[in-house]
Amino acid sequence: MPSAVRTRFAPSPTGYLHIGGARTALFCWAYARRHRGQFILRIEDTDVARSTPEAVQAILDGLAWLGLDCDEGPFYQMQRMDRYKAVLGELLAAGEAYYCYTSPEELDALREAQRARGEKPRYDGRWRPEPGKTLPEPPAGVRPVVRFRNPADGVVAWDDLVKGRIEFANAELDDLIIARPDGTPTYNFCVVVDDWDMQISHVIRGDDHVNNTPRQINILRALGAEVPQYAHLSMILGDDGQKLSKRHGAVSVMQYDEAGYLPDAVINYLARLGWSHGDDEIFSRDQLVEWFDLDHITASAAQFNTEKLNWLNGQYIRQADDAVLVADATRRMAARGVDLAAGPALAALVPLYKDRAATLNELADALAAYYSPPTPPAELLAQHLTDASRAALGELAGTLAGLDWNREAISGAIKGVMKTHGLKMPQVAIPLRVLLLGVTQTPSIDAVVEVMGRDRVLERIGSGLVA
């Protein structure tokens, strides 16, 4: 391992930061932190037609929400054009790159003919300088591209830190375009120069880049640059085993915030998508940094499981500080238009419900029922509000009106009514829940009654019994 570990996350700002990109960023961040190295953020914005400031901001917002802080950057490729063009000039001067005047129409015709012969479509090197080869005169008015002069024989190979030994025959790699006719350098060239200049020691990225790697290694070697170590992460599949799509998680990371997930829970879940530390399921960010390595990343595809994410998020909600949950619930309920002055203090409700919610939205939805009169469906009332339960709840309301307002006394009043009317707890508690909150399941009913407050409890029972 190099003495200084330097990793980079280099998204293209043509869309939001999704789960796959977030996992890549996390693994780069965790590896750098584990080895006390540097994590660099680079924005690869050379696709001018598709890159947008909004996408850049979405990436920055997503990383900030996840808490993946960078040590250097963000660097923007469009601000480094002078550097790329200088290196292009060096490659041209050294004979490692050359001008190619083949038109797009000629390339299309070439590829069509190759396909007709059953050959792999590829550039045929017609403008590639070779000893003893005479090149035609450049056509007038045609702006050339710049192609990298890829080695003609041998193999390019690397020991991938996830996938093991990978080799490509150079004969299978045609001469890559590294600058467009307008002089703008292409993705594979910019990446090489950036990794070289930024002294990246480990390139951790998705395995959709495996085919780019041999080309990038050859360019690095032509520049006399040190080749980093590569680790290519397998893709993430959806719950159904298909390629991850919007319907099973390939959405903006910030939508996980909107949906009520805690960033630490998402970090924990992402870490387990293709990496493991024994049988540990729940671990802190500090533990992740302490344990993280590349040896335990699986080479097979990881599978996104929404049910597992929800379970894990619920565990984090249970462990969360009540004050944090109160602040979050206040924000979410304000967005729903809930008047928090119309109900009990959230600080009293959150401890009752934090063990019951898989997401912060579920928590906010459950708490919102305390701030507006319930509207239970008629069938729910018909099912649970029987003549027997009506009589029992009417008597309970009278008892509660003069009771010392504490949970113990409330519990005693409910049990007294049960005994008097010969009912079991569900026969009193369930219809009471329906009248108070419009639902059949809540925390312990005596705790619910206590926190709701005498006036609201009596008002809701009274309204429900006369409805």
Tab-separated table of C-alpha atoms in Angstrom:
chain	number	residue	atom	x	y	z
A	1	MET	CA	0.000	0.000	0.000
A	2	PRO	CA	1.328	3.489	-0.829
A	3	SER	CA	2.406	5.554	2.146
A	4	ALA	CA	-0.372	8.075	1.471
A	5	VAL	CA	-3.840	6.778	0.685
A	6	ARG	CA	-5.747	9.177	-1.542
A	7	THR	CA	-9.150	8.220	-2.883
A	8	ARG	CA	-11.582	10.195	-5.006
A	9	PHE	CA	-15.268	10.302	-5.747
A	10	ALA	CA	-15.830	11.712	-9.216
A	11	PRO	CA	-19.516	11.954	-10.163
A	12	SER	CA	-20.816	13.408	-13.389
A	13	PRO	CA	-23.346	16.185	-12.666
A	14	THR	CA	-25.914	14.968	-15.178
A	15	GLY	CA	-28.387	13.880	-12.493
A	16	TYR	CA	-28.857	13.401	-8.771
A	17	LEU	CA	-26.683	11.404	-6.392
A	18	HIS	CA	-28.344	7.984	-6.216
A	19	ILE	CA	-27.762	4.966	-3.987
A	20	GLY	CA	-25.118	3.396	-6.235
A	21	GLY	CA	-23.083	6.580	-6.345
A	22	ALA	CA	-23.548	7.136	-2.630
A	23	ARG	CA	-22.177	3.659	-1.871
A	24	THR	CA	-19.140	4.346	-4.054
A	25	ALA	CA	-18.570	7.652	-2.260
A	26	LEU	CA	-18.949	5.924	1.114
A	27	PHE	CA	-16.406	3.222	0.304
A	28	CYS	CA	-13.923	5.827	-0.981
A	29	TRP	CA	-14.493	7.959	2.132
A	30	ALA	CA	-14.275	5.037	4.571
A	31	TYR	CA	-11.076	3.673	2.999
A	32	ALA	CA	-9.382	7.063	3.183
A	33	ARG	CA	-10.502	7.569	6.779
A	34	ARG	CA	-9.414	4.046	7.751
A	35	HIS	CA	-5.879	4.731	6.529
A	36	ARG	CA	-5.745	8.372	7.641
A	37	GLY	CA	-5.536	9.448	4.042
A	38	GLN	CA	-7.383	12.019	1.949
A	39	PHE	CA	-10.787	11.815	0.281
A	40	ILE	CA	-11.036	14.051	-2.790
A	41	LEU	CA	-14.254	15.203	-4.452
A	42	ARG	CA	-14.081	15.830	-8.195
A	43	ILE	CA	-16.960	16.946	-10.408
A	44	GLU	CA	-16.563	15.532	-13.923
A	45	ASP	CA	-18.511	18.155	-15.828
A	46	THR	CA	-17.025	17.918	-19.316
A	47	ASP	CA	-20.387	16.738	-20.691
A	48	VAL	CA	-21.441	20.361	-21.018
A	49	ALA	CA	-24.730	19.568	-22.760
A	50	ARG	CA	-25.999	17.419	-19.873
A	51	SER	CA	-24.238	18.848	-16.810
A	52	THR	CA	-26.270	21.329	-14.770
A	53	PRO	CA	-25.653	23.500	-11.691
A	54	GLU	CA	-28.733	21.909	-10.134
A	55	ALA	CA	-27.193	18.455	-10.482
A	56	VAL	CA	-23.930	19.688	-8.943
A	57	GLN	CA	-25.866	21.067	-5.968
A	58	ALA	CA	-27.840	17.831	-5.644
A	59	ILE	CA	-24.574	15.887	-5.394
A	60	LEU	CA	-23.134	18.285	-2.805
A	61	ASP	CA	-26.383	18.213	-0.797
A	62	GLY	CA	-26.490	14.420	-0.841
A	63	LEU	CA	-22.903	14.053	0.360
A	64	ALA	CA	-23.471	16.668	3.074
A	65	TRP	CA	-26.631	14.907	4.301
A	66	LEU	CA	-24.738	11.618	4.496
A	67	GLY	CA	-21.869	13.331	6.315
A	68	LEU	CA	-19.234	12.312	3.748
A	69	ASP	CA	-16.865	15.244	4.101
A	70	CYS	CA	-14.047	15.658	1.600
A	71	ASP	CA	-10.495	16.764	2.387
A	72	GLU	CA	-9.925	18.405	-0.988
A	73	GLY	CA	-12.316	19.763	-3.597
A	74	PRO	CA	-14.712	19.884	-5.134
A	75	PHE	CA	-12.568	20.216	-8.234
A	76	TYR	CA	-14.313	20.916	-11.540
A	77	GLN	CA	-12.895	19.518	-14.766
A	78	MET	CA	-14.132	22.442	-16.846
A	79	GLN	CA	-11.835	24.660	-14.785
A	80	ARG	CA	-8.822	22.507	-15.698
A	81	MET	CA	-9.005	22.752	-19.502
A	82	ASP	CA	-5.648	24.488	-19.833
A	83	ARG	CA	-3.960	21.642	-17.984
A	84	TYR	CA	-5.589	18.963	-20.148
A	85	LYS	CA	-4.621	20.749	-23.350
A	86	ALA	CA	-1.026	21.068	-22.152
A	87	VAL	CA	-0.826	17.312	-21.534
A	88	LEU	CA	-2.438	16.656	-24.926
A	89	GLY	CA	0.333	18.704	-26.461
A	90	GLU	CA	2.956	16.635	-24.657
A	91	LEU	CA	1.450	13.366	-25.931
A	92	LEU	CA	1.287	14.706	-29.492
A	93	ALA	CA	4.888	15.889	-29.339
A	94	ALA	CA	6.038	12.515	-28.007
A	95	GLY	CA	4.192	10.580	-30.714
A	96	GLU	CA	1.875	8.975	-28.157
A	97	ALA	CA	-1.139	10.680	-29.746
A	98	TYR	CA	-2.018	11.831	-33.243
A	99	TYR	CA	-4.553	13.780	-35.269
A	100	CYS	CA	-7.261	11.770	-36.983
A	101	TYR	CA	-9.289	13.313	-39.821
A	102	THR	CA	-11.749	10.448	-40.295
A	103	SER	CA	-15.235	11.933	-40.547
A	104	PRO	CA	-18.218	10.549	-38.608
A	105	GLU	CA	-19.702	9.376	-41.922
A	106	GLU	CA	-16.524	7.480	-42.780
A	107	LEU	CA	-16.525	5.863	-39.341
A	108	ASP	CA	-20.141	4.779	-39.748
A	109	ALA	CA	-19.386	3.236	-43.127
A	110	LEU	CA	-16.296	1.504	-41.707
A	111	ARG	CA	-18.247	-0.018	-38.832
A	112	GLU	CA	-21.098	-1.114	-41.085
A	113	ALA	CA	-18.655	-2.935	-43.363
A	114	GLN	CA	-16.971	-4.583	-40.365
A	115	ARG	CA	-20.301	-5.800	-39.006
A	116	ALA	CA	-21.219	-7.170	-42.431
A	117	ARG	CA	-18.001	-9.228	-42.338
A	118	GLY	CA	-18.764	-10.418	-38.810
A	119	GLU	CA	-15.949	-8.362	-37.310
A	120	LYS	CA	-15.931	-6.281	-34.148
A	121	PRO	CA	-16.614	-2.622	-35.089
A	122	ARG	CA	-13.533	-0.546	-34.395
A	123	TYR	CA	-11.382	2.246	-35.747
A	124	ASP	CA	-8.908	0.824	-38.261
A	125	GLY	CA	-5.970	3.141	-37.535
A	126	ARG	CA	-5.985	4.791	-40.952
A	127	TRP	CA	-4.449	8.019	-39.571
A	128	ARG	CA	-2.162	6.275	-37.095
A	129	PRO	CA	1.513	7.060	-37.795
A	130	GLU	CA	3.628	3.946	-38.351
A	131	PRO	CA	7.212	3.490	-39.566
A	132	GLY	CA	7.224	3.411	-43.372
A	133	LYS	CA	3.553	4.375	-43.583
A	134	THR	CA	2.593	7.339	-45.745
A	135	LEU	CA	-0.376	9.282	-44.451
A	136	PRO	CA	-2.700	11.154	-46.800
A	137	GLU	CA	-2.866	14.915	-46.860
A	138	PRO	CA	-5.242	16.261	-44.233
A	139	PRO	CA	-8.559	17.151	-45.920
A	140	ALA	CA	-9.262	20.847	-46.142
A	141	GLY	CA	-11.801	22.271	-43.721
A	142	VAL	CA	-11.917	19.179	-41.493
A	143	ARG	CA	-11.136	19.645	-37.826
A	144	PRO	CA	-9.443	16.497	-36.528
A	145	VAL	CA	-9.918	14.617	-33.306
A	146	VAL	CA	-6.910	13.529	-31.257
A	147	ARG	CA	-6.475	9.793	-30.751
A	148	PHE	CA	-4.258	8.055	-28.215
A	149	ARG	CA	-1.749	5.704	-29.835
A	150	ASN	CA	-2.583	2.554	-27.933
A	151	PRO	CA	0.099	-0.162	-27.803
A	152	ALA	CA	-0.449	-2.553	-30.718
A	153	ASP	CA	0.454	-5.769	-28.928
A	154	GLY	CA	0.924	-7.275	-25.497
A	155	VAL	CA	-1.579	-7.120	-22.679
A	156	VAL	CA	-2.601	-4.552	-20.117
A	157	ALA	CA	-3.378	-6.105	-16.758
A	158	TRP	CA	-3.979	-5.192	-13.142
A	159	ASP	CA	-4.747	-6.954	-9.897
A	160	ASP	CA	-8.167	-5.595	-9.053
A	161	LEU	CA	-8.650	-5.276	-5.307
A	162	VAL	CA	-12.189	-6.654	-5.621
A	163	LYS	CA	-12.288	-8.765	-8.779
A	164	GLY	CA	-8.772	-10.167	-8.838
A	165	ARG	CA	-6.537	-10.377	-11.900
A	166	ILE	CA	-7.972	-8.723	-15.023
A	167	GLU	CA	-6.227	-8.707	-18.412
A	168	PHE	CA	-7.008	-7.143	-21.781
A	169	ALA	CA	-5.168	-7.774	-25.019
A	170	ASN	CA	-4.011	-4.469	-26.475
A	171	ALA	CA	-4.983	-5.758	-29.905
A	172	GLU	CA	-8.611	-5.572	-28.727
A	173	LEU	CA	-8.324	-1.871	-27.858
A	174	ASP	CA	-8.499	0.584	-30.725
A	175	ASP	CA	-7.024	4.066	-30.580
A	176	LEU	CA	-9.223	6.053	-28.232
A	177	ILE	CA	-10.362	9.587	-29.044
A	178	ILE	CA	-8.937	11.799	-26.294
A	179	ALA	CA	-9.923	15.199	-27.736
A	180	ARG	CA	-12.921	16.193	-29.819
A	181	PRO	CA	-12.748	18.305	-33.012
A	182	ASP	CA	-13.268	21.477	-30.964
A	183	GLY	CA	-10.257	20.566	-28.815
A	184	THR	CA	-12.303	19.567	-25.744
A	185	PRO	CA	-10.687	16.563	-24.055
A	186	THR	CA	-12.801	13.455	-23.473
A	187	TYR	CA	-13.763	11.711	-20.237
A	188	ASN	CA	-11.134	8.952	-20.247
A	189	PHE	CA	-8.328	11.437	-20.847
A	190	CYS	CA	-9.447	13.953	-18.213
A	191	VAL	CA	-9.780	11.180	-15.636
A	192	VAL	CA	-6.211	10.074	-16.253
A	193	VAL	CA	-4.757	13.560	-15.912
A	194	ASP	CA	-6.813	14.229	-12.782
A	195	ASP	CA	-5.793	10.967	-11.100
A	196	TRP	CA	-2.173	11.691	-11.980
A	197	ASP	CA	-2.165	15.307	-10.812
A	198	MET	CA	-4.121	14.548	-7.649
A	199	GLN	CA	-1.874	11.576	-6.816
A	200	ILE	CA	-4.782	9.206	-6.399
A	201	SER	CA	-3.545	5.980	-4.865
A	202	HIS	CA	-6.773	3.947	-5.014
A	203	VAL	CA	-9.524	4.224	-7.608
A	204	ILE	CA	-12.667	2.725	-6.083
A	205	ARG	CA	-15.586	2.834	-8.517
A	206	GLY	CA	-18.386	0.838	-10.111
A	207	ASP	CA	-17.615	-2.117	-12.341
A	208	ASP	CA	-19.214	-0.367	-15.297
A	209	HIS	CA	-15.777	1.297	-15.559
A	210	VAL	CA	-13.818	-1.961	-15.956
A	211	ASN	CA	-13.621	-1.527	-19.736
A	212	ASN	CA	-12.257	2.016	-19.287
A	213	THR	CA	-9.465	0.881	-16.993
A	214	PRO	CA	-7.060	-0.691	-19.544
A	215	ARG	CA	-7.255	2.425	-21.711
A	216	GLN	CA	-6.600	4.663	-18.721
A	217	ILE	CA	-3.674	2.525	-17.579
A	218	ASN	CA	-2.080	2.740	-21.037
A	219	ILE	CA	-2.439	6.520	-21.083
A	220	LEU	CA	-0.943	6.782	-17.587
A	221	ARG	CA	2.032	4.680	-18.682
A	222	ALA	CA	2.508	6.804	-21.790
A	223	LEU	CA	2.698	9.836	-19.487
A	224	GLY	CA	5.206	8.113	-17.214
A	225	ALA	CA	2.712	8.371	-14.359
A	226	GLU	CA	2.287	5.939	-11.485
A	227	VAL	CA	-0.722	3.664	-11.949
A	228	PRO	CA	-3.114	3.641	-8.973
A	229	GLN	CA	-4.630	0.502	-7.539
A	230	TYR	CA	-8.126	-0.248	-8.797
A	231	ALA	CA	-11.132	-1.685	-6.995
A	232	HIS	CA	-14.272	-2.157	-9.075
A	233	LEU	CA	-17.501	-2.546	-7.127
A	234	SER	CA	-20.213	-4.828	-8.445
A	235	MET	CA	-23.595	-3.367	-9.251
A	236	ILE	CA	-26.541	-3.126	-6.888
A	237	LEU	CA	-29.669	-5.074	-7.829
A	238	GLY	CA	-33.212	-4.329	-6.738
A	239	ASP	CA	-35.346	-6.429	-4.395
A	240	ASP	CA	-36.440	-8.518	-7.390
A	241	GLY	CA	-32.904	-9.237	-8.579
A	242	GLN	CA	-33.182	-6.862	-11.537
A	243	LYS	CA	-31.014	-3.821	-12.222
A	244	LEU	CA	-31.701	-1.131	-9.650
A	245	SER	CA	-34.283	1.350	-10.881
A	246	LYS	CA	-36.352	4.173	-9.439
A	247	ARG	CA	-38.993	1.769	-8.195
A	248	HIS	CA	-36.584	0.030	-5.864
A	249	GLY	CA	-34.179	2.668	-4.665
A	250	ALA	CA	-32.325	4.348	-7.526
A	251	VAL	CA	-33.626	7.740	-6.523
A	252	SER	CA	-31.915	10.835	-5.221
A	253	VAL	CA	-30.244	10.344	-1.864
A	254	MET	CA	-32.136	13.406	-0.650
A	255	GLN	CA	-35.405	11.543	-1.238
A	256	TYR	CA	-34.363	9.241	1.577
A	257	ASP	CA	-34.326	12.289	3.816
A	258	GLU	CA	-37.778	13.245	2.546
A	259	ALA	CA	-38.995	9.670	3.109
A	260	GLY	CA	-37.895	9.726	6.743
A	261	TYR	CA	-34.588	7.886	6.896
A	262	LEU	CA	-31.759	8.854	9.220
A	263	PRO	CA	-28.430	9.475	7.460
A	264	ASP	CA	-26.544	7.182	9.860
A	265	ALA	CA	-28.999	4.386	9.087
A	266	VAL	CA	-28.499	4.883	5.347
A	267	ILE	CA	-24.718	4.894	5.834
A	268	ASN	CA	-24.930	1.650	7.844
A	269	TYR	CA	-27.147	0.068	5.196
A	270	LEU	CA	-24.969	1.174	2.278
A	271	ALA	CA	-21.882	-0.211	3.985
A	272	ARG	CA	-23.514	-3.647	4.092
A	273	LEU	CA	-24.302	-3.565	0.358
A	274	GLY	CA	-21.372	-5.656	-0.768
A	275	TRP	CA	-19.130	-5.381	2.307
A	276	SER	CA	-19.263	-7.106	5.671
A	277	HIS	CA	-17.515	-7.300	9.011
A	278	GLY	CA	-18.323	-10.737	10.327
A	279	ASP	CA	-21.965	-10.940	11.327
A	280	ASP	CA	-22.210	-7.327	12.462
A	281	GLU	CA	-25.427	-5.743	11.175
A	282	ILE	CA	-25.607	-2.496	13.158
A	283	PHE	CA	-22.480	-0.422	13.677
A	284	SER	CA	-21.528	3.188	14.103
A	285	ARG	CA	-19.727	5.396	11.620
A	286	ASP	CA	-16.602	5.192	13.807
A	287	GLN	CA	-16.749	1.395	13.795
A	288	LEU	CA	-17.106	1.397	10.016
A	289	VAL	CA	-13.967	3.500	9.686
A	290	GLU	CA	-12.116	1.236	12.110
A	291	TRP	CA	-13.106	-1.953	10.303
A	292	PHE	CA	-13.352	-0.996	6.646
A	293	ASP	CA	-11.119	-2.733	4.140
A	294	LEU	CA	-11.315	-3.812	0.529
A	295	ASP	CA	-10.648	-7.492	1.230
A	296	HIS	CA	-14.197	-8.112	2.396
A	297	ILE	CA	-16.000	-6.515	-0.534
A	298	THR	CA	-17.819	-9.219	-2.432
A	299	ALA	CA	-17.249	-9.533	-6.167
A	300	SER	CA	-20.879	-10.542	-6.701
A	301	ALA	CA	-23.759	-8.092	-7.074
A	302	ALA	CA	-25.352	-6.703	-3.915
A	303	GLN	CA	-29.116	-6.708	-3.551
A	304	PHE	CA	-31.057	-3.711	-2.309
A	305	ASN	CA	-33.713	-4.712	0.211
A	306	THR	CA	-36.185	-2.034	1.245
A	307	GLU	CA	-37.552	-4.164	4.087
A	308	LYS	CA	-34.064	-4.524	5.556
A	309	LEU	CA	-33.410	-0.782	5.217
A	310	ASN	CA	-36.685	-0.038	7.019
A	311	TRP	CA	-35.799	-2.439	9.830
A	312	LEU	CA	-32.360	-0.884	10.207
A	313	ASN	CA	-33.775	2.635	10.153
A	314	GLY	CA	-36.212	1.644	12.879
A	315	GLN	CA	-33.296	0.478	15.031
A	316	TYR	CA	-31.604	3.843	14.582
A	317	ILE	CA	-34.796	5.702	15.488
A	318	ARG	CA	-35.010	3.682	18.707
A	319	GLN	CA	-31.429	4.645	19.566
A	320	ALA	CA	-31.798	8.297	18.581
A	321	ASP	CA	-31.811	11.103	21.116
A	322	ASP	CA	-35.363	12.230	21.855
A	323	ALA	CA	-34.477	15.877	21.281
A	324	VAL	CA	-33.243	15.072	17.765
A	325	LEU	CA	-36.473	13.241	16.992
A	326	VAL	CA	-38.586	16.062	18.420
A	327	ALA	CA	-36.799	18.587	16.196
A	328	ASP	CA	-37.247	16.385	13.142
A	329	ALA	CA	-40.928	15.714	13.911
A	330	THR	CA	-41.507	19.448	14.368
A	331	ARG	CA	-40.101	20.095	10.882
A	332	ARG	CA	-42.070	17.309	9.220
A	333	MET	CA	-45.340	18.171	10.926
A	334	ALA	CA	-44.965	21.846	10.069
A	335	ALA	CA	-44.599	20.785	6.426
A	336	ARG	CA	-47.892	18.891	6.808
A	337	GLY	CA	-49.593	21.999	8.183
A	338	VAL	CA	-50.094	20.517	11.653
A	339	ASP	CA	-50.812	23.073	14.381
A	340	LEU	CA	-48.601	21.926	17.238
A	341	ALA	CA	-50.391	24.298	19.629
A	342	ALA	CA	-53.496	22.142	19.272
A	343	GLY	CA	-52.075	19.142	21.091
A	344	PRO	CA	-49.629	17.925	23.728
A	345	ALA	CA	-45.906	18.675	23.738
A	346	LEU	CA	-44.012	16.583	21.215
A	347	ALA	CA	-41.383	15.880	23.849
A	348	ALA	CA	-43.987	13.854	25.746
A	349	LEU	CA	-45.152	11.918	22.665
A	350	VAL	CA	-41.864	10.993	21.014
A	351	PRO	CA	-40.725	8.539	23.746
A	352	LEU	CA	-44.028	6.673	23.392
A	353	TYR	CA	-43.737	6.217	19.635
A	354	LYS	CA	-40.040	6.013	18.749
A	355	ASP	CA	-40.020	2.223	19.238
A	356	ARG	CA	-42.930	1.792	16.828
A	357	ALA	CA	-41.769	3.654	13.711
A	358	ALA	CA	-39.663	2.380	10.803
A	359	THR	CA	-39.262	5.881	9.352
A	360	LEU	CA	-39.425	9.444	10.603
A	361	ASN	CA	-42.465	9.968	8.389
A	362	GLU	CA	-44.254	7.117	10.148
A	363	LEU	CA	-43.362	8.750	13.445
A	364	ALA	CA	-44.651	12.151	12.328
A	365	ASP	CA	-47.851	10.621	10.941
A	366	ALA	CA	-48.567	8.827	14.215
A	367	LEU	CA	-47.950	11.978	16.265
A	368	ALA	CA	-50.096	14.142	13.981
A	369	ALA	CA	-53.209	12.283	15.161
A	370	TYR	CA	-52.932	14.080	18.513
A	371	TYR	CA	-53.405	17.504	16.946
A	372	SER	CA	-56.726	17.176	15.120
A	373	PRO	CA	-60.012	15.394	15.859
A	374	PRO	CA	-60.047	11.776	14.639
A	375	THR	CA	-62.154	10.711	11.695
A	376	PRO	CA	-62.382	6.925	12.027
A	377	PRO	CA	-64.150	5.068	9.211
A	378	ALA	CA	-67.730	4.077	9.901
A	379	GLU	CA	-66.884	0.384	9.634
A	380	LEU	CA	-64.202	0.775	12.315
A	381	LEU	CA	-66.699	2.406	14.668
A	382	ALA	CA	-69.310	-0.257	13.924
A	383	GLN	CA	-66.811	-3.019	14.597
A	384	HIS	CA	-65.436	-1.770	17.912
A	385	LEU	CA	-67.940	0.664	19.413
A	386	THR	CA	-70.483	-1.845	20.716
A	387	ASP	CA	-73.266	-1.134	23.192
A	388	ALA	CA	-71.127	-2.669	25.930
A	389	SER	CA	-68.083	-0.590	25.098
A	390	ARG	CA	-70.191	2.590	24.814
A	391	ALA	CA	-71.515	2.079	28.309
A	392	ALA	CA	-68.037	1.375	29.659
A	393	LEU	CA	-66.492	4.424	27.960
A	394	GLY	CA	-69.281	6.674	29.168
A	395	GLU	CA	-68.601	5.619	32.759
A	396	LEU	CA	-64.831	5.949	32.192
A	397	ALA	CA	-65.277	9.549	31.021
A	398	GLY	CA	-67.091	10.387	34.241
A	399	THR	CA	-64.319	8.807	36.307
A	400	LEU	CA	-61.563	10.568	34.375
A	401	ALA	CA	-63.216	13.946	34.850
A	402	GLY	CA	-62.385	13.997	38.565
A	403	LEU	CA	-59.224	11.896	38.569
A	404	ASP	CA	-55.699	12.860	39.626
A	405	TRP	CA	-54.087	13.001	36.169
A	406	ASN	CA	-51.285	10.458	36.182
A	407	ARG	CA	-50.721	7.167	34.432
A	408	GLU	CA	-51.186	4.999	37.516
A	409	ALA	CA	-54.538	6.554	38.358
A	410	ILE	CA	-55.697	6.328	34.735
A	411	SER	CA	-54.735	2.660	34.573
A	412	GLY	CA	-56.704	2.017	37.755
A	413	ALA	CA	-59.784	3.788	36.321
A	414	ILE	CA	-59.684	1.685	33.139
A	415	LYS	CA	-59.359	-1.554	35.114
A	416	GLY	CA	-62.199	-0.515	37.377
A	417	VAL	CA	-64.509	0.018	34.390
A	418	MET	CA	-63.470	-3.334	32.933
A	419	LYS	CA	-64.361	-5.087	36.160
A	420	THR	CA	-67.685	-3.301	36.564
A	421	HIS	CA	-68.805	-4.125	33.031
A	422	GLY	CA	-67.250	-7.579	32.799
A	423	LEU	CA	-65.030	-6.649	29.848
A	424	LYS	CA	-61.509	-7.557	28.854
A	425	MET	CA	-58.828	-4.962	28.141
A	426	PRO	CA	-59.193	-5.033	24.298
A	427	GLN	CA	-62.951	-4.442	24.653
A	428	VAL	CA	-62.236	-1.126	26.390
A	429	ALA	CA	-58.816	-0.111	25.052
A	430	ILE	CA	-59.484	-0.611	21.332
A	431	PRO	CA	-62.712	1.420	21.128
A	432	LEU	CA	-61.048	4.076	23.305
A	433	ARG	CA	-58.157	4.259	20.825
A	434	VAL	CA	-60.611	4.587	17.952
A	435	LEU	CA	-62.377	7.513	19.649
A	436	LEU	CA	-59.189	9.261	20.708
A	437	LEU	CA	-56.979	8.766	17.641
A	438	GLY	CA	-58.991	6.960	14.956
A	439	VAL	CA	-56.743	3.866	15.077
A	440	THR	CA	-56.818	0.484	16.787
A	441	GLN	CA	-53.153	0.268	17.772
A	442	THR	CA	-51.191	2.695	19.947
A	443	PRO	CA	-48.726	2.541	22.806
A	444	SER	CA	-50.163	1.537	26.209
A	445	ILE	CA	-53.579	3.146	26.449
A	446	ASP	CA	-53.004	4.619	29.925
A	447	ALA	CA	-49.877	6.385	28.614
A	448	VAL	CA	-51.806	7.704	25.610
A	449	VAL	CA	-54.598	9.068	27.787
A	450	GLU	CA	-52.131	10.684	30.175
A	451	VAL	CA	-50.124	12.507	27.517
A	452	MET	CA	-53.186	13.605	25.548
A	453	GLY	CA	-54.518	15.516	28.555
A	454	ARG	CA	-57.829	15.467	30.370
A	455	ASP	CA	-59.677	18.071	28.283
A	456	ARG	CA	-58.852	16.514	24.898
A	457	VAL	CA	-59.598	13.005	26.132
A	458	LEU	CA	-63.022	13.957	27.510
A	459	GLU	CA	-63.853	15.991	24.409
A	460	ARG	CA	-62.979	13.170	22.023
A	461	ILE	CA	-64.783	10.517	24.047
A	462	GLY	CA	-67.851	12.726	24.291
A	463	SER	CA	-67.867	13.541	20.578
A	464	GLY	CA	-67.377	9.914	19.635
A	465	LEU	CA	-70.151	8.581	21.842
A	466	VAL	CA	-72.744	10.984	20.458
A	467	ALA	CA	-71.723	10.570	16.822
